[in-house]
Amino acid sequence: LSSIWVSSRSSCTLASSFSRYSAMILGARSSIYPTSSSIPDSFSREDVNAVLAGFLDSYDEGDDMNVWFEKIKRIAAALGYAADMKEYKADPQAFKGSVADVRMFIRVAVTGKMNSPDLYTVMHLLGRSRTLSRLTAFAEGTGETTGRTLGDS
């Protein structure tokens, strides 16, 4: 990392260097660890589509983490998913799932994995254009995941 800092210090700002090198690291990681997760078949394509459409409509890279998550909770509630985990745990049959499931739809679309580092941070490292591109590609069934995408029958 010190060599990255030294080499980039003279020609770029720290922010642009961080963005460039994080993209290189994320790209290298994806070639070493290919994507292999998909959304479980227990969730409807319509729900996944609706979540991704709602998220695409409301995504603002300038949102802080709390505002970002509140938007996800609103999308969850509007689609019949519990926005509050306590409420879900108290009566899971009353909901299609929880906000964690809704976040998982977005996570798989963006990262291709069921588990990843903090999604909010990953999206910021990827940048708005790349994040929106991945969400759109997954919604259209052309995402890079090896599991079920929305275009599968």
mmCIF file of C-alpha atoms in Angstrom:
data_model
loop_
_atom_site.group_PDB
_atom_site.id
_atom_site.type_symbol
_atom_site.label_atom_id
_atom_site.label_comp_id
_atom_site.label_asym_id
_atom_site.label_seq_id
_atom_site.Cartn_x
_atom_site.Cartn_y
_atom_site.Cartn_z
ATOM 1 C CA LEU A 1 0.000 0.000 0.000
ATOM 2 C CA SER A 2 2.859 2.384 0.689
ATOM 3 C CA SER A 3 4.041 1.968 -2.907
ATOM 4 C CA ILE A 4 0.522 2.739 -4.103
ATOM 5 C CA TRP A 5 0.508 5.893 -2.010
ATOM 6 C CA VAL A 6 3.977 6.992 -3.145
ATOM 7 C CA SER A 7 3.350 6.305 -6.835
ATOM 8 C CA SER A 8 -0.042 7.933 -6.876
ATOM 9 C CA ARG A 9 0.746 10.900 -4.628
ATOM 10 C CA SER A 10 2.523 12.843 -7.328
ATOM 11 C CA SER A 11 0.065 12.310 -10.162
ATOM 12 C CA CYS A 12 -3.404 11.870 -8.638
ATOM 13 C CA THR A 13 -5.463 12.844 -5.684
ATOM 14 C CA LEU A 14 -5.838 10.306 -2.923
ATOM 15 C CA ALA A 15 -9.544 9.857 -3.700
ATOM 16 C CA SER A 16 -9.043 9.062 -7.373
ATOM 17 C CA SER A 17 -6.145 6.739 -6.549
ATOM 18 C CA PHE A 18 -8.232 4.935 -3.959
ATOM 19 C CA SER A 19 -11.041 4.504 -6.457
ATOM 20 C CA ARG A 20 -8.692 3.247 -9.174
ATOM 21 C CA TYR A 21 -6.845 0.808 -6.914
ATOM 22 C CA SER A 22 -9.992 -0.438 -5.199
ATOM 23 C CA ALA A 23 -11.438 -1.218 -8.625
ATOM 24 C CA MET A 24 -8.263 -3.157 -9.467
ATOM 25 C CA ILE A 25 -8.461 -5.060 -6.195
ATOM 26 C CA LEU A 26 -12.171 -5.821 -6.608
ATOM 27 C CA GLY A 27 -11.547 -6.920 -10.192
ATOM 28 C CA ALA A 28 -8.697 -9.211 -9.143
ATOM 29 C CA ARG A 29 -10.812 -10.647 -6.360
ATOM 30 C CA SER A 30 -13.638 -11.464 -8.752
ATOM 31 C CA SER A 31 -11.293 -13.335 -11.079
ATOM 32 C CA ILE A 32 -9.829 -15.314 -8.169
ATOM 33 C CA TYR A 33 -13.204 -15.991 -6.530
ATOM 34 C CA PRO A 34 -15.761 -16.327 -9.321
ATOM 35 C CA THR A 35 -19.357 -15.564 -8.479
ATOM 36 C CA SER A 36 -21.403 -18.600 -7.606
ATOM 37 C CA SER A 37 -24.374 -17.477 -5.553
ATOM 38 C CA SER A 38 -27.886 -16.920 -6.754
ATOM 39 C CA ILE A 39 -31.174 -15.895 -5.250
ATOM 40 C CA PRO A 40 -32.986 -18.893 -3.770
ATOM 41 C CA ASP A 41 -35.882 -20.199 -5.839
ATOM 42 C CA SER A 42 -38.235 -19.649 -2.892
ATOM 43 C CA PHE A 43 -38.415 -15.947 -3.846
ATOM 44 C CA SER A 44 -40.477 -14.897 -6.829
ATOM 45 C CA ARG A 45 -38.904 -13.248 -9.835
ATOM 46 C CA GLU A 46 -41.591 -10.598 -9.613
ATOM 47 C CA ASP A 47 -40.507 -9.662 -6.090
ATOM 48 C CA VAL A 48 -36.831 -9.558 -7.056
ATOM 49 C CA ASN A 49 -37.673 -7.424 -10.102
ATOM 50 C CA ALA A 50 -39.782 -5.088 -7.989
ATOM 51 C CA VAL A 51 -37.037 -4.718 -5.372
ATOM 52 C CA LEU A 52 -34.394 -3.964 -7.984
ATOM 53 C CA ALA A 53 -36.672 -1.528 -9.823
ATOM 54 C CA GLY A 54 -37.505 0.267 -6.580
ATOM 55 C CA PHE A 55 -33.882 0.406 -5.574
ATOM 56 C CA LEU A 56 -32.770 1.654 -8.997
ATOM 57 C CA ASP A 57 -35.408 4.410 -8.818
ATOM 58 C CA SER A 58 -34.358 5.540 -5.359
ATOM 59 C CA TYR A 59 -30.576 4.990 -5.385
ATOM 60 C CA ASP A 60 -28.596 8.108 -4.620
ATOM 61 C CA GLU A 61 -24.869 7.666 -4.096
ATOM 62 C CA GLY A 62 -24.935 10.774 -1.874
ATOM 63 C CA ASP A 63 -27.204 9.135 0.721
ATOM 64 C CA ASP A 64 -25.610 8.315 4.040
ATOM 65 C CA MET A 65 -25.894 4.740 5.273
ATOM 66 C CA ASN A 66 -29.003 5.404 7.382
ATOM 67 C CA VAL A 67 -30.944 7.051 4.553
ATOM 68 C CA TRP A 68 -29.799 4.294 2.155
ATOM 69 C CA PHE A 69 -31.054 1.566 4.503
ATOM 70 C CA GLU A 70 -34.343 3.396 5.218
ATOM 71 C CA LYS A 71 -35.031 3.350 1.479
ATOM 72 C CA ILE A 72 -34.455 -0.404 1.402
ATOM 73 C CA LYS A 73 -36.800 -0.818 4.374
ATOM 74 C CA ARG A 74 -39.513 1.201 2.573
ATOM 75 C CA ILE A 75 -39.148 -0.984 -0.515
ATOM 76 C CA ALA A 76 -39.387 -4.090 1.676
ATOM 77 C CA ALA A 77 -42.538 -2.910 3.447
ATOM 78 C CA ALA A 78 -44.231 -1.885 0.188
ATOM 79 C CA LEU A 79 -43.732 -5.408 -1.183
ATOM 80 C CA GLY A 80 -44.943 -7.331 1.875
ATOM 81 C CA TYR A 81 -41.554 -7.966 3.492
ATOM 82 C CA ALA A 82 -40.995 -7.033 7.113
ATOM 83 C CA ALA A 83 -39.015 -3.803 7.407
ATOM 84 C CA ASP A 84 -38.254 -4.549 11.053
ATOM 85 C CA MET A 85 -36.535 -7.774 12.115
ATOM 86 C CA LYS A 86 -38.285 -7.874 15.516
ATOM 87 C CA GLU A 87 -41.640 -7.719 13.789
ATOM 88 C CA TYR A 88 -40.573 -10.489 11.410
ATOM 89 C CA LYS A 89 -39.302 -12.740 14.192
ATOM 90 C CA ALA A 90 -42.544 -12.267 16.124
ATOM 91 C CA ASP A 91 -44.699 -13.475 13.209
ATOM 92 C CA PRO A 92 -42.724 -14.655 10.149
ATOM 93 C CA GLN A 93 -45.824 -16.119 8.459
ATOM 94 C CA ALA A 94 -47.285 -12.617 8.171
ATOM 95 C CA PHE A 95 -44.594 -11.624 5.655
ATOM 96 C CA LYS A 96 -43.011 -12.829 2.432
ATOM 97 C CA GLY A 97 -39.649 -12.424 4.136
ATOM 98 C CA SER A 98 -37.628 -9.745 5.866
ATOM 99 C CA VAL A 99 -35.627 -6.691 4.955
ATOM 100 C CA ALA A 100 -32.578 -8.973 5.101
ATOM 101 C CA ASP A 101 -34.005 -10.903 2.131
ATOM 102 C CA VAL A 102 -34.604 -7.685 0.211
ATOM 103 C CA ARG A 103 -31.044 -6.575 0.922
ATOM 104 C CA MET A 104 -29.839 -10.006 -0.239
ATOM 105 C CA PHE A 105 -31.546 -9.487 -3.631
ATOM 106 C CA ILE A 106 -29.605 -6.254 -4.039
ATOM 107 C CA ARG A 107 -26.375 -7.815 -2.726
ATOM 108 C CA VAL A 108 -26.503 -10.705 -5.211
ATOM 109 C CA ALA A 109 -27.281 -8.319 -8.073
ATOM 110 C CA VAL A 110 -24.344 -6.053 -7.189
ATOM 111 C CA THR A 111 -21.715 -8.541 -5.998
ATOM 112 C CA GLY A 112 -22.862 -11.920 -7.302
ATOM 113 C CA LYS A 113 -22.559 -13.299 -3.776
ATOM 114 C CA MET A 114 -24.947 -14.029 -0.931
ATOM 115 C CA ASN A 115 -22.292 -12.759 1.476
ATOM 116 C CA SER A 116 -20.029 -9.806 0.873
ATOM 117 C CA PRO A 117 -18.386 -6.982 2.726
ATOM 118 C CA ASP A 118 -20.706 -4.171 3.758
ATOM 119 C CA LEU A 119 -22.952 -3.576 0.739
ATOM 120 C CA TYR A 120 -23.175 0.189 1.220
ATOM 121 C CA THR A 121 -19.370 0.423 1.152
ATOM 122 C CA VAL A 122 -19.040 -1.948 -1.800
ATOM 123 C CA MET A 123 -21.476 0.173 -3.807
ATOM 124 C CA HIS A 124 -19.461 3.286 -3.066
ATOM 125 C CA LEU A 125 -16.220 1.587 -4.050
ATOM 126 C CA LEU A 126 -17.753 0.394 -7.302
ATOM 127 C CA GLY A 127 -19.191 3.828 -8.039
ATOM 128 C CA ARG A 128 -22.638 4.833 -9.224
ATOM 129 C CA SER A 129 -22.252 3.804 -12.859
ATOM 130 C CA ARG A 130 -20.897 0.329 -12.157
ATOM 131 C CA THR A 131 -23.431 -0.291 -9.370
ATOM 132 C CA LEU A 132 -26.379 0.708 -11.545
ATOM 133 C CA SER A 133 -24.991 -1.306 -14.448
ATOM 134 C CA ARG A 134 -24.791 -4.459 -12.319
ATOM 135 C CA LEU A 135 -28.286 -3.964 -10.892
ATOM 136 C CA THR A 136 -29.717 -3.425 -14.367
ATOM 137 C CA ALA A 137 -27.852 -6.393 -15.865
ATOM 138 C CA PHE A 138 -29.097 -8.692 -13.137
ATOM 139 C CA ALA A 139 -32.682 -7.451 -13.478
ATOM 140 C CA GLU A 140 -32.505 -8.069 -17.220
ATOM 141 C CA GLY A 141 -31.149 -11.576 -16.664
ATOM 142 C CA THR A 142 -27.742 -10.755 -18.114
ATOM 143 C CA GLY A 143 -25.843 -10.513 -14.814
ATOM 144 C CA GLU A 144 -22.586 -12.348 -14.239
ATOM 145 C CA THR A 145 -23.869 -14.732 -11.582
ATOM 146 C CA THR A 146 -23.666 -18.408 -12.379
ATOM 147 C CA GLY A 147 -26.885 -19.204 -10.515
ATOM 148 C CA ARG A 148 -30.463 -18.336 -11.392
ATOM 149 C CA THR A 149 -30.970 -14.873 -12.761
ATOM 150 C CA LEU A 150 -34.268 -13.282 -13.556
ATOM 151 C CA GLY A 151 -34.151 -14.445 -17.156
ATOM 152 C CA ASP A 152 -34.048 -18.139 -16.190
ATOM 153 C CA SER A 153 -37.194 -20.237 -16.514
#
